[in-house]
C-alpha cells in the first residue's frame, strides 16, 4: 500500500487528541472514515476532524473499499470481534490496549492474524515515545551498570486524573474492560518491562477489591522474574487518598538508578553522588510516534512495532496477577 487510508471503529474520547488527529499528520496516512454506534456523535466527530465518511455499523466501515487499515478504539469487550472481522476482510489492524478482555481472546486474535495472513499491531505506544526510548538507550549503554531490579508504584485515588474521560465509567466494569483501572493503566507499564528486559522465567501476583466501589479489583501486587535475572516488583492501588498519589518507576543497577513516571515527562539518572535530569517535551498526540511506525510497517517499510504475540505476553500477566489462585 502506498498510502494507509484509515477507518476508526470507536471514535470516542480517547481518539480526540491522543490518537485521532495523528492519522492525518503522519506521512502516507489519512483518516477517511469513522464509526460509532451513536450516529449523532459519529457525524459530529467526522465534522470536527474533517473526516469524509462516518458509519454506525462497523461492518460497513470494514468493507468500505477506500479503507485499507482499521484502528480499533472501542472498549476491550469489542476488540476481539472487530479485530477478527477486519482481519478476515484482509484489512490490517491497529488495536488499542489492553489487547482484549483476557489472554484467551488475545490468542484468538493472534491466530486470526496468522490464519488470514494479515498484520496485527497492538497500541503499546509508549515503546515509540522519546522518553521511554531514552530510558532504553540508557539501559543499553549500561548507564547504571547491570540492572538488578525494578520497583514500580502506581498509587492513585478512585478519582485519579490518569484515566481518560468517557460517557460511562466502563473501565471499572470487568465485563467490558476485563478488570478495573489496573487493566487500563498497567498494560503500558508491563509491556515496557518486556520491551526493556525480554522474556520471563516466572511471575505471580495478587489482587483485592478493598474499596468495594465497583466489582473490579482496586489493589494489585505483582512480581516478574526475567530470564536475564532482573526482578520486577509492582504495586498498583486505586483507593488511596488524593494526597498520597504516586506514579514512579525506579530501575536499580549495580552503579546507580533510573527514576521516572509512567505518565510524566522527565527522567532522573543517579550514578553515585551525581544526578542528571532529562526533561522531555510533552507530545501533542501521544500515539503519533507509534502510528508513524505502524504506517511504515503496513507499507512494508518497517517492522511490526508491537505484534499480537508481544502484546499477548502482557495479557497473560494481567490474567496471572488478577486471576483466581488455587490453594
Short mmCIF file of C-alpha atoms in Angstrom, two decimals:
data_model
loop_
_atom_site.label_atom_id
_atom_site.label_comp_id
_atom_site.label_asym_id
_atom_site.label_seq_id
_atom_site.Cartn_x
_atom_site.Cartn_y
_atom_site.Cartn_z
CA UNK A 1 0.00 0.00 0.00
CA UNK A 2 1.35 3.39 -0.99
CA UNK A 3 -0.94 5.26 1.40
CA UNK A 4 -2.66 3.96 4.50
CA UNK A 5 -6.29 5.06 4.50
CA UNK A 6 -7.65 4.53 7.98
CA UNK A 7 -11.06 3.75 9.33
CA UNK A 8 -11.61 4.11 13.08
CA UNK A 9 -14.03 1.84 14.92
CA UNK A 10 -14.97 3.56 18.17
CA UNK A 11 -14.22 7.28 17.81
CA UNK A 12 -14.71 8.13 21.48
CA UNK A 13 -12.83 10.46 23.82
CA UNK A 14 -9.53 8.55 23.62
CA UNK A 15 -9.31 9.37 19.90
CA UNK A 16 -9.99 13.10 20.22
CA UNK A 17 -6.38 14.12 20.94
CA UNK A 18 -4.27 11.10 21.84
CA UNK A 19 -4.56 9.30 18.51
CA UNK A 20 -7.19 10.51 16.02
CA UNK A 21 -5.52 13.68 14.66
CA UNK A 22 -2.21 11.85 14.23
CA UNK A 23 -3.56 9.70 11.40
CA UNK A 24 -3.65 12.79 9.19
CA UNK A 25 -0.31 14.17 10.42
CA UNK A 26 1.82 11.12 9.63
CA UNK A 27 3.26 10.84 6.12
CA UNK A 28 1.50 8.44 3.74
CA UNK A 29 -1.50 8.26 6.08
CA UNK A 30 -5.01 9.71 6.14
CA UNK A 31 -8.20 9.18 8.12
CA UNK A 32 -11.09 8.60 5.72
CA UNK A 33 -13.88 7.07 7.84
CA UNK A 34 -15.04 6.70 11.43
CA UNK A 35 -17.66 4.54 13.11
CA UNK A 36 -19.64 4.97 16.32
CA UNK A 37 -22.95 3.37 17.23
CA UNK A 38 -24.40 6.77 18.09
CA UNK A 39 -24.91 8.39 14.69
CA UNK A 40 -25.08 11.94 16.04
CA UNK A 41 -21.73 11.53 17.80
CA UNK A 42 -20.17 9.84 14.77
CA UNK A 43 -21.30 12.66 12.50
CA UNK A 44 -20.09 15.28 14.97
CA UNK A 45 -16.65 13.66 15.21
CA UNK A 46 -16.36 13.43 11.43
CA UNK A 47 -17.33 17.09 11.02
CA UNK A 48 -14.94 18.39 13.67
CA UNK A 49 -11.99 16.32 12.41
CA UNK A 50 -12.71 16.78 8.68
CA UNK A 51 -13.27 13.05 8.12
CA UNK A 52 -15.10 12.39 4.81
CA UNK A 53 -17.28 9.47 5.93
CA UNK A 54 -18.94 8.16 9.08
CA UNK A 55 -20.84 4.98 9.93
CA UNK A 56 -22.90 3.48 12.76
CA UNK A 57 -22.18 -0.10 11.64
CA UNK A 58 -18.65 -1.48 11.99
CA UNK A 59 -19.25 -3.99 9.19
CA UNK A 60 -19.92 -1.17 6.72
CA UNK A 61 -16.72 0.61 7.67
CA UNK A 62 -14.66 -2.58 7.47
CA UNK A 63 -15.97 -3.27 3.96
CA UNK A 64 -15.58 0.29 2.71
CA UNK A 65 -13.39 -0.20 -0.38
CA UNK A 66 -11.44 3.00 0.30
CA UNK A 67 -10.47 1.96 3.84
CA UNK A 68 -7.37 -0.25 3.78
CA UNK A 69 -6.47 -0.30 7.51
CA UNK A 70 -8.52 -0.37 10.70
CA UNK A 71 -7.87 1.28 14.07
CA UNK A 72 -10.00 -0.24 16.84
CA UNK A 73 -10.51 2.10 19.81
CA UNK A 74 -13.62 0.61 21.41
CA UNK A 75 -13.68 -0.72 24.98
CA UNK A 76 -11.84 -4.10 25.20
CA UNK A 77 -15.08 -6.10 25.08
CA UNK A 78 -15.33 -5.47 21.32
CA UNK A 79 -11.63 -5.79 20.45
CA UNK A 80 -11.69 -9.47 19.59
CA UNK A 81 -14.84 -9.36 17.45
CA UNK A 82 -13.88 -6.33 15.39
CA UNK A 83 -10.24 -7.36 15.02
CA UNK A 84 -11.12 -10.78 13.65
CA UNK A 85 -13.75 -9.35 11.28
CA UNK A 86 -11.28 -6.80 9.94
CA UNK A 87 -8.51 -9.37 9.54
CA UNK A 88 -10.92 -11.71 7.75
CA UNK A 89 -11.65 -8.87 5.32
CA UNK A 90 -7.93 -8.53 4.63
CA UNK A 91 -7.61 -5.20 6.47
CA UNK A 92 -4.55 -4.81 8.75
CA UNK A 93 -5.46 -3.84 12.30
CA UNK A 94 -4.07 -1.45 14.90
CA UNK A 95 -5.95 -2.20 18.14
CA UNK A 96 -5.90 -0.33 21.43
CA UNK A 97 -4.58 -1.75 24.66
CA UNK A 98 -5.44 -3.76 26.61
CA UNK A 99 -5.46 -6.06 23.61
CA UNK A 100 -8.62 -7.91 24.70
CA UNK A 101 -10.72 -8.92 27.71
CA UNK A 102 -8.29 -11.70 28.56
CA UNK A 103 -5.40 -13.72 27.18
CA UNK A 104 -7.67 -16.39 25.64
CA UNK A 105 -9.34 -13.73 23.48
CA UNK A 106 -5.93 -12.25 22.64
CA UNK A 107 -4.70 -15.67 21.48
CA UNK A 108 -7.66 -15.97 19.11
CA UNK A 109 -6.79 -12.58 17.65
CA UNK A 110 -3.20 -13.72 17.05
CA UNK A 111 -4.46 -16.92 15.43
CA UNK A 112 -6.75 -14.92 13.15
CA UNK A 113 -3.85 -12.73 12.04
CA UNK A 114 -1.94 -15.87 11.13
CA UNK A 115 -4.95 -17.56 9.51
CA UNK A 116 -5.76 -14.59 7.26
CA UNK A 117 -2.10 -13.62 6.79
CA UNK A 118 -2.99 -10.04 7.72
CA UNK A 119 -0.93 -7.80 10.05
CA UNK A 120 -1.96 -7.07 13.64
CA UNK A 121 -0.38 -4.34 15.81
CA UNK A 122 -1.28 -3.53 19.41
CA UNK A 123 -1.15 0.07 20.68
CA UNK A 124 1.54 -0.22 23.35
CA UNK A 125 2.57 3.18 22.11
CA UNK A 126 4.99 4.08 24.89
CA UNK A 127 7.51 1.89 23.06
CA UNK A 128 7.80 4.66 20.46
CA UNK A 129 7.79 7.73 22.71
CA UNK A 130 11.06 9.67 23.16
CA UNK A 131 11.03 9.42 26.96
CA UNK A 132 10.90 5.65 27.03
CA UNK A 133 13.31 5.32 24.12
CA UNK A 134 15.77 7.45 26.13
CA UNK A 135 15.44 5.06 29.06
CA UNK A 136 16.06 2.12 26.72
CA UNK A 137 19.22 3.81 25.43
CA UNK A 138 20.46 4.43 28.99
CA UNK A 139 19.94 0.76 29.78
CA UNK A 140 21.67 -0.27 26.55
CA UNK A 141 24.85 1.67 27.38
CA UNK A 142 24.68 0.43 30.98
CA UNK A 143 24.47 3.93 32.41
CA UNK A 144 23.55 2.37 35.78
CA UNK A 145 25.65 -0.76 35.32
CA UNK A 146 23.98 -4.16 35.34
CA UNK A 147 20.26 -3.94 36.07
CA UNK A 148 19.31 -5.66 39.31
CA UNK A 149 15.63 -4.99 39.94
CA UNK A 150 12.69 -2.69 39.20
CA UNK A 151 10.34 -1.16 41.77
CA UNK A 152 7.11 0.32 40.38
CA UNK A 153 4.42 2.09 42.38
CA UNK A 154 1.19 3.34 40.85
CA UNK A 155 -0.91 4.64 43.75
CA UNK A 156 -3.97 6.63 42.76
CA UNK A 157 -7.28 7.69 44.22
CA UNK A 158 -10.53 6.44 42.74
CA UNK A 159 -10.93 9.93 41.22
CA UNK A 160 -7.47 9.99 39.62
CA UNK A 161 -6.79 12.12 36.54
CA UNK A 162 -4.88 9.48 34.58
CA UNK A 163 -7.95 7.71 33.25
CA UNK A 164 -9.38 9.06 30.00
CA UNK A 165 -12.88 10.52 30.28
CA UNK A 166 -15.84 8.54 28.96
CA UNK A 167 -19.62 8.83 28.86
CA UNK A 168 -19.94 5.87 31.21
CA UNK A 169 -17.35 4.54 33.65
CA UNK A 170 -16.87 1.28 31.77
CA UNK A 171 -13.23 0.99 32.87
CA UNK A 172 -14.31 -0.38 36.27
CA UNK A 173 -16.79 -2.84 34.77
CA UNK A 174 -14.84 -6.11 34.30
CA UNK A 175 -17.40 -7.39 31.79
CA UNK A 176 -16.45 -4.52 29.45
CA UNK A 177 -12.84 -3.72 30.37
CA UNK A 178 -11.55 -7.08 31.62
CA UNK A 179 -10.87 -5.65 35.09
CA UNK A 180 -10.58 -2.18 36.61
CA UNK A 181 -8.19 0.75 36.46
CA UNK A 182 -5.31 -1.75 36.66
CA UNK A 183 -6.34 -3.22 33.31
CA UNK A 184 -6.44 0.26 31.79
CA UNK A 185 -3.07 1.60 33.04
CA UNK A 186 -0.86 -1.39 33.86
CA UNK A 187 -0.58 -2.70 30.25
CA UNK A 188 1.60 0.35 29.44
CA UNK A 189 3.94 -0.46 32.32
CA UNK A 190 4.11 -4.22 31.97
CA UNK A 191 4.69 -4.02 28.21
CA UNK A 192 7.64 -1.67 28.77
CA UNK A 193 9.22 -4.21 31.10
CA UNK A 194 9.07 -6.80 28.31
CA UNK A 195 10.41 -4.19 25.87
CA UNK A 196 13.36 -3.44 28.16
CA UNK A 197 14.19 -6.82 29.63
CA UNK A 198 12.93 -9.60 27.33
CA UNK A 199 11.18 -12.82 28.30
CA UNK A 200 10.27 -14.18 31.73
CA UNK A 201 11.20 -17.12 33.88
CA UNK A 202 8.07 -16.82 36.03
CA UNK A 203 5.54 -14.43 37.54
CA UNK A 204 2.85 -14.27 40.20
CA UNK A 205 0.56 -11.72 41.75
CA UNK A 206 -2.42 -10.97 43.94
CA UNK A 207 -5.47 -8.74 43.56
CA UNK A 208 -8.04 -7.43 46.04
CA UNK A 209 -11.17 -5.30 45.95
CA UNK A 210 -10.65 -3.17 49.04
CA UNK A 211 -12.80 -0.12 48.34
CA UNK A 212 -15.87 -2.07 47.18
CA UNK A 213 -16.69 0.86 44.88
CA UNK A 214 -17.23 -1.50 41.94
CA UNK A 215 -16.81 -5.15 41.04
CA UNK A 216 -13.23 -4.55 39.91
CA UNK A 217 -10.07 -5.13 41.93
CA UNK A 218 -8.50 -1.88 43.12
CA UNK A 219 -5.27 -3.27 44.62
CA UNK A 220 -2.83 -5.43 42.65
CA UNK A 221 0.63 -6.64 43.63
CA UNK A 222 2.78 -8.46 41.07
CA UNK A 223 6.26 -9.88 40.61
CA UNK A 224 8.09 -10.92 37.44
CA UNK A 225 11.46 -12.66 37.18
CA UNK A 226 13.08 -12.12 33.78
CA UNK A 227 15.41 -14.58 32.11
CA UNK A 228 18.23 -12.03 32.26
CA UNK A 229 17.98 -12.07 36.06
CA UNK A 230 16.07 -8.79 36.54
CA UNK A 231 13.35 -8.91 39.21
CA UNK A 232 10.28 -6.68 38.89
CA UNK A 233 8.06 -5.72 41.82
CA UNK A 234 4.89 -3.75 41.09
CA UNK A 235 2.18 -2.30 43.32
CA UNK A 236 -0.99 -0.71 41.96
CA UNK A 237 -3.65 0.82 44.20
CA UNK A 238 -6.64 2.90 43.12
CA UNK A 239 -8.10 3.59 46.52
CA UNK A 240 -5.56 5.85 48.27
CA UNK A 241 -6.06 9.45 49.37
CA UNK A 242 -5.52 12.04 46.60
CA UNK A 243 -2.67 13.40 48.74
CA UNK A 244 -0.87 10.03 48.59
CA UNK A 245 -0.87 9.55 44.82
CA UNK A 246 2.37 8.23 43.34
CA UNK A 247 3.43 7.42 39.77
CA UNK A 248 7.04 6.24 39.92
CA UNK A 249 9.25 3.56 38.47
CA UNK A 250 12.80 3.00 39.77
CA UNK A 251 15.24 0.80 37.86
CA UNK A 252 18.15 -0.09 40.11
CA UNK A 253 21.53 -1.10 38.73
CA UNK A 254 24.92 -2.03 40.14
CA UNK A 255 26.13 1.58 39.67
CA UNK A 256 23.01 3.70 40.07
CA UNK A 257 19.31 4.19 39.43
CA UNK A 258 16.93 5.48 36.73
CA UNK A 259 13.69 7.01 38.04
CA UNK A 260 10.72 8.19 36.00
CA UNK A 261 6.92 8.48 36.00
CA UNK A 262 4.90 6.41 33.55
CA UNK A 263 2.64 9.40 32.93
CA UNK A 264 5.12 12.28 33.01
CA UNK A 265 7.92 13.90 31.06
CA UNK A 266 11.20 13.60 32.98
CA UNK A 267 13.88 11.08 33.81
CA UNK A 268 16.29 11.20 36.75
CA UNK A 269 19.60 9.38 36.37
CA UNK A 270 21.59 8.84 39.57
CA UNK A 271 25.10 7.39 39.46
CA UNK A 272 27.00 7.64 42.72
CA UNK A 273 26.57 11.19 44.04
CA UNK A 274 25.85 12.59 40.57
CA UNK A 275 22.28 13.22 39.45
CA UNK A 276 21.18 14.21 35.95
CA UNK A 277 17.68 15.23 34.88
CA UNK A 278 16.31 14.74 31.37
CA UNK A 279 13.19 16.82 30.64
CA UNK A 280 11.30 15.86 27.51
CA UNK A 281 8.71 17.94 25.68
CA UNK A 282 5.14 16.61 26.00
CA UNK A 283 3.75 15.21 22.75
CA UNK A 284 0.64 16.89 21.31
CA UNK A 285 -0.64 13.45 20.24
CA UNK A 286 0.87 10.71 22.41
CA UNK A 287 0.29 7.94 19.85
CA UNK A 288 1.76 9.77 16.85
CA UNK A 289 5.27 8.21 17.03
CA UNK A 290 3.71 4.74 17.24
CA UNK A 291 1.24 5.44 14.43
CA UNK A 292 4.14 6.52 12.24
CA UNK A 293 5.81 3.16 12.87
CA UNK A 294 2.55 1.31 12.20
CA UNK A 295 2.09 3.13 8.90
CA UNK A 296 5.64 2.24 7.86
CA UNK A 297 5.03 -1.39 8.82
CA UNK A 298 1.76 -1.61 6.90
CA UNK A 299 3.51 -0.07 3.87
CA UNK A 300 6.29 -2.66 4.05
CA UNK A 301 8.87 -0.08 5.08
CA UNK A 302 9.47 -1.16 8.68
CA UNK A 303 8.96 -3.90 11.24
CA UNK A 304 5.97 -4.51 13.49
CA UNK A 305 6.38 -2.14 16.48
CA UNK A 306 4.28 -4.37 18.78
CA UNK A 307 2.93 -7.63 17.41
CA UNK A 308 -0.02 -9.57 18.73
CA UNK A 309 2.36 -12.16 20.13
CA UNK A 310 4.26 -9.45 22.02
CA UNK A 311 1.06 -7.98 23.47
CA UNK A 312 -0.18 -11.47 24.39
CA UNK A 313 2.63 -11.65 26.95
CA UNK A 314 1.17 -8.64 28.76
CA UNK A 315 -2.33 -10.11 28.63
CA UNK A 316 -1.06 -13.28 30.33
CA UNK A 317 0.46 -11.16 33.09
CA UNK A 318 -2.85 -9.30 33.62
CA UNK A 319 -4.61 -12.65 33.94
CA UNK A 320 -1.89 -14.07 36.18
CA UNK A 321 -1.80 -11.14 38.58
CA UNK A 322 -5.57 -10.81 38.97
CA UNK A 323 -6.94 -14.28 38.28
CA UNK A 324 -8.05 -16.83 40.90
CA UNK A 325 -5.35 -18.73 42.80
CA UNK A 326 -5.54 -22.43 43.60
CA UNK A 327 -4.67 -23.33 47.22
#
